[in-house]
């Protein structure tokens, strides 16, 4: 059914957005005007390590810049995402070198556009962001949640129009606090804000209240496995950020990406 298809696309998009810890919250872990790195580990329901996400955040300017390097279990890099700007609607670009899949938001000839390409042999599709009605893009989902934290802590739900690059449009999303979080944390659940929202695979987020930092994501993963599918996973950001040299972030931006990972990824 159409609702089921839309829900799956949303789940994949939110997985990518939610796994990107964005902006000011991470600055709490870094020295003023510095560059930091923090790592998330993605595991399948059985606990097997699927891949790592190495996040690099530059806090030297008012507007944050981020690079996320996706690495096979053996350390090889196969995908990368760059995020420029803070707030719910940043510019971003994601590329998976294994098959050429890419998506993002950029400014072309003075106009913000969303772009998407299914693979190397597929045509690149583009549309003006203004026509989509989207208010939240990719990693901006995390910034949006942090902006709405006081409301969520009161037990209330919030809603947003989330950009789906593959559809060149936006769709309504609701975020709801749920019971069961350990002390000092807030658990959230996202779903499609429509009558067919029941078709959306459950997506869970866990934030640390003290600094509004995303600590865990559970749901359908956005990174395709070796068969082109998307399975359930959990991504934990348990380790604190560490300070690095600024040159390291530039090296990561330019690092060549490899091919397929082993072990089903």
Coordinates of C-alpha atoms in Angstrom, one line a residue:
X1 CA 0.0 0.0 0.0
X2 CA 1.2 3.6 -0.6
X3 CA 1.3 4.4 3.1
X4 CA 3.6 1.5 3.8
X5 CA 6.0 2.6 1.1
X6 CA 6.0 6.2 2.3
X7 CA 6.5 5.0 5.9
X8 CA 9.5 2.9 4.9
X9 CA 11.1 5.9 3.1
X10 CA 10.5 8.0 6.1
X11 CA 12.0 5.4 8.4
X12 CA 15.2 5.3 6.3
X13 CA 15.5 9.1 6.2
X14 CA 14.9 9.5 9.9
X15 CA 17.5 6.8 10.6
X16 CA 20.1 8.9 8.8
X17 CA 18.9 12.1 10.5
X18 CA 18.7 10.7 14.0
X19 CA 22.1 9.1 13.8
X20 CA 23.8 12.4 13.1
X21 CA 24.3 14.2 16.4
X22 CA 24.3 17.8 15.3
X23 CA 25.3 21.2 16.4
X24 CA 25.6 23.0 19.7
X25 CA 24.9 20.1 22.1
X26 CA 28.2 18.5 21.1
X27 CA 30.0 21.7 21.8
X28 CA 29.6 21.0 25.5
X29 CA 32.1 18.2 25.1
X30 CA 34.7 20.3 23.2
X31 CA 37.0 23.1 24.1
X32 CA 35.9 26.5 22.7
X33 CA 36.9 27.0 19.1
X34 CA 38.0 23.4 18.7
X35 CA 37.3 20.4 16.5
X36 CA 36.1 17.1 18.0
X37 CA 35.4 13.6 17.0
X38 CA 32.9 11.1 18.4
X39 CA 32.0 7.6 17.2
X40 CA 28.8 5.7 17.0
X41 CA 28.6 1.9 16.6
X42 CA 25.8 0.3 14.6
X43 CA 24.9 -3.3 15.6
X44 CA 22.2 -5.7 14.4
X45 CA 19.7 -7.2 16.8
X46 CA 22.1 -10.0 17.7
X47 CA 24.8 -7.5 18.7
X48 CA 27.1 -8.0 15.6
X49 CA 29.0 -4.8 14.7
X50 CA 27.8 -3.7 11.2
X51 CA 29.6 -0.4 10.8
X52 CA 30.9 2.7 12.6
X53 CA 30.0 6.3 12.2
X54 CA 32.9 8.7 12.9
X55 CA 31.5 12.2 13.4
X56 CA 33.7 15.3 13.1
X57 CA 32.4 18.6 14.4
X58 CA 34.1 22.0 13.9
X59 CA 33.1 24.4 16.7
X60 CA 35.5 27.2 15.7
X61 CA 32.7 29.3 14.0
X62 CA 29.2 30.3 15.0
X63 CA 27.8 28.1 12.3
X64 CA 28.9 24.5 12.9
X65 CA 30.3 22.2 10.2
X66 CA 30.2 18.5 10.4
X67 CA 31.5 15.5 8.5
X68 CA 30.4 11.9 9.1
X69 CA 32.5 9.0 7.8
X70 CA 30.8 5.6 7.6
X71 CA 33.3 2.8 8.1
X72 CA 33.1 -1.0 7.6
X73 CA 33.8 -3.1 10.7
X74 CA 37.4 -3.4 9.5
X75 CA 37.8 0.4 9.3
X76 CA 37.5 1.0 5.6
X77 CA 35.4 4.1 4.7
X78 CA 32.5 3.5 2.3
X79 CA 30.3 6.5 2.7
X80 CA 30.4 10.1 3.8
X81 CA 28.0 12.9 4.8
X82 CA 28.8 16.6 5.2
X83 CA 26.5 19.0 7.0
X84 CA 27.0 22.8 6.8
X85 CA 25.0 25.0 9.1
X86 CA 23.0 24.6 12.3
X87 CA 19.3 24.5 13.0
X88 CA 16.6 22.3 11.6
X89 CA 17.3 23.0 7.9
X90 CA 21.0 22.8 7.2
X91 CA 22.7 22.1 3.8
X92 CA 23.9 18.5 3.6
X93 CA 25.3 16.0 1.2
X94 CA 25.4 12.2 1.6
X95 CA 27.3 9.8 -0.8
X96 CA 27.5 6.0 -0.6
X97 CA 30.5 5.0 -2.8
X98 CA 29.4 1.4 -2.9
X99 CA 26.6 2.1 -5.4
X100 CA 26.7 5.8 -6.0
X101 CA 23.6 6.6 -4.0
X102 CA 23.5 10.3 -3.0
X103 CA 21.1 12.9 -1.6
X104 CA 21.2 16.3 -0.1
X105 CA 20.2 20.0 0.0
X106 CA 22.4 22.7 -1.6
X107 CA 22.2 26.2 -3.1
X108 CA 22.4 26.4 -6.9
X109 CA 22.2 29.8 -8.6
X110 CA 20.8 31.4 -5.4
X111 CA 18.1 28.8 -4.9
X112 CA 18.1 26.0 -2.4
X113 CA 17.4 22.6 -4.0
X114 CA 17.0 19.0 -2.9
X115 CA 18.8 16.4 -5.0
X116 CA 18.7 12.6 -5.1
X117 CA 20.3 9.9 -7.2
X118 CA 19.4 6.2 -6.7
X119 CA 22.8 5.0 -8.0
X120 CA 25.6 5.7 -10.4
X121 CA 23.6 4.8 -13.5
X122 CA 20.4 6.6 -12.4
X123 CA 19.6 10.2 -13.4
X124 CA 20.0 12.9 -10.8
X125 CA 16.7 14.4 -9.7
X126 CA 16.3 17.9 -8.3
X127 CA 13.6 20.2 -7.0
X128 CA 13.4 23.5 -5.3
X129 CA 13.2 23.1 -1.5
X130 CA 10.6 25.9 -1.3
X131 CA 8.1 23.7 -3.2
X132 CA 8.4 20.8 -0.8
X133 CA 7.0 22.5 2.2
X134 CA 9.8 20.9 4.4
X135 CA 10.9 22.6 7.6
X136 CA 13.3 19.9 8.8
X137 CA 16.2 18.4 6.8
X138 CA 18.3 15.3 7.7
X139 CA 20.6 16.1 10.7
X140 CA 18.4 19.1 11.4
X141 CA 16.0 16.6 12.9
X142 CA 18.3 16.4 16.0
X143 CA 18.4 20.2 16.2
X144 CA 14.7 20.4 16.0
X145 CA 14.2 17.9 18.8
X146 CA 16.6 19.8 21.0
X147 CA 14.7 23.0 20.3
X148 CA 11.5 21.3 21.3
X149 CA 13.0 19.7 24.5
X150 CA 11.0 21.7 27.0
X151 CA 7.7 20.6 25.4
X152 CA 8.8 17.0 25.1
X153 CA 9.9 17.0 28.8
X154 CA 6.3 18.0 29.7
X155 CA 5.1 14.8 28.0
X156 CA 3.7 16.6 24.9
X157 CA 4.2 15.6 21.3
X158 CA 5.6 17.8 18.6
X159 CA 5.3 17.8 14.8
X160 CA 7.3 18.8 11.8
X161 CA 7.4 18.6 8.0
X162 CA 10.4 16.3 7.3
X163 CA 12.2 16.4 3.9
X164 CA 12.3 13.1 2.0
X165 CA 14.8 13.6 -0.8
X166 CA 13.8 10.5 -2.8
X167 CA 10.2 11.8 -3.0
X168 CA 11.3 15.5 -3.6
X169 CA 8.7 16.4 -1.0
X170 CA 8.0 16.6 2.7
X171 CA 5.8 14.5 5.0
X172 CA 4.5 15.1 8.5
X173 CA 6.3 13.5 11.5
X174 CA 5.3 13.4 15.1
X175 CA 7.7 12.9 18.0
X176 CA 6.3 11.6 21.3
X177 CA 8.0 11.0 24.7
X178 CA 7.6 7.5 26.0
X179 CA 8.0 6.0 29.5
X180 CA 10.9 3.7 30.6
X181 CA 13.9 5.9 30.2
X182 CA 16.7 5.5 32.8
X183 CA 17.3 8.4 35.2
X184 CA 18.6 11.5 33.5
X185 CA 17.4 10.5 30.0
X186 CA 14.4 11.1 27.8
X187 CA 13.1 8.4 25.4
X188 CA 11.2 9.4 22.3
X189 CA 9.3 7.6 19.6
X190 CA 8.8 9.0 16.0
X191 CA 6.0 8.1 13.7
X192 CA 4.3 9.2 10.5
X193 CA 1.8 11.9 11.3
X194 CA -1.0 10.4 9.2
X195 CA -3.8 7.8 9.5
X196 CA -1.4 5.2 8.0
X197 CA 1.3 6.0 10.6
X198 CA 0.9 2.5 12.0
X199 CA 2.8 1.3 9.0
X200 CA 6.0 3.1 10.1
X201 CA 8.5 0.8 11.7
X202 CA 9.1 1.9 15.3
X203 CA 11.9 4.4 15.7
X204 CA 13.3 5.1 19.2
X205 CA 15.6 7.8 20.3
X206 CA 17.3 8.3 23.7
X207 CA 18.6 11.7 24.8
X208 CA 20.7 12.6 27.8
X209 CA 18.7 15.4 29.5
X210 CA 21.7 17.3 30.9
X211 CA 23.1 18.4 27.5
X212 CA 20.2 17.2 25.2
X213 CA 22.6 14.8 23.5
X214 CA 21.4 11.9 21.4
X215 CA 22.8 8.7 23.0
X216 CA 21.0 5.9 21.1
X217 CA 19.0 5.3 18.0
X218 CA 16.9 2.1 17.4
X219 CA 15.0 1.3 14.2
X220 CA 15.4 0.7 10.5
X221 CA 18.9 1.6 9.3
X222 CA 19.5 3.9 6.4
X223 CA 22.8 2.3 5.3
X224 CA 22.1 -0.6 2.9
X225 CA 23.5 -4.0 3.5
X226 CA 25.3 -6.1 1.0
X227 CA 22.0 -7.2 -0.6
X228 CA 20.7 -3.7 -0.9
X229 CA 18.3 -4.1 2.0
X230 CA 17.7 -2.2 5.2
X231 CA 17.5 -4.1 8.5
X232 CA 16.9 -3.2 12.1
X233 CA 19.8 -1.9 14.1
X234 CA 20.9 0.1 17.2
X235 CA 23.4 2.9 17.1
X236 CA 25.0 3.8 20.4
X237 CA 27.0 7.0 21.0
X238 CA 28.4 6.0 24.3
X239 CA 31.9 7.5 24.2
X240 CA 32.6 11.1 24.9
X241 CA 34.0 13.4 22.1
X242 CA 37.8 13.9 21.9
X243 CA 39.6 17.0 20.6
X244 CA 41.5 16.6 17.3
X245 CA 43.6 18.8 15.0
X246 CA 41.6 20.8 12.4
X247 CA 43.7 19.3 9.6
X248 CA 42.2 15.9 10.4
X249 CA 38.7 17.1 9.6
X250 CA 39.9 18.4 6.2
X251 CA 41.6 15.0 5.5
X252 CA 38.3 13.2 6.2
X253 CA 36.5 15.4 3.8
X254 CA 38.9 14.4 1.0
X255 CA 39.5 10.8 2.0
X256 CA 38.8 8.4 -0.9
X257 CA 35.9 6.1 -0.3
X258 CA 36.2 2.3 -0.9
X259 CA 33.8 -0.4 -2.1
X260 CA 31.7 -3.0 -0.4
X261 CA 32.3 -4.2 3.1
X262 CA 32.5 -7.8 4.1
X263 CA 30.2 -9.7 6.5
X264 CA 27.0 -8.7 4.7
X265 CA 27.5 -5.0 4.6

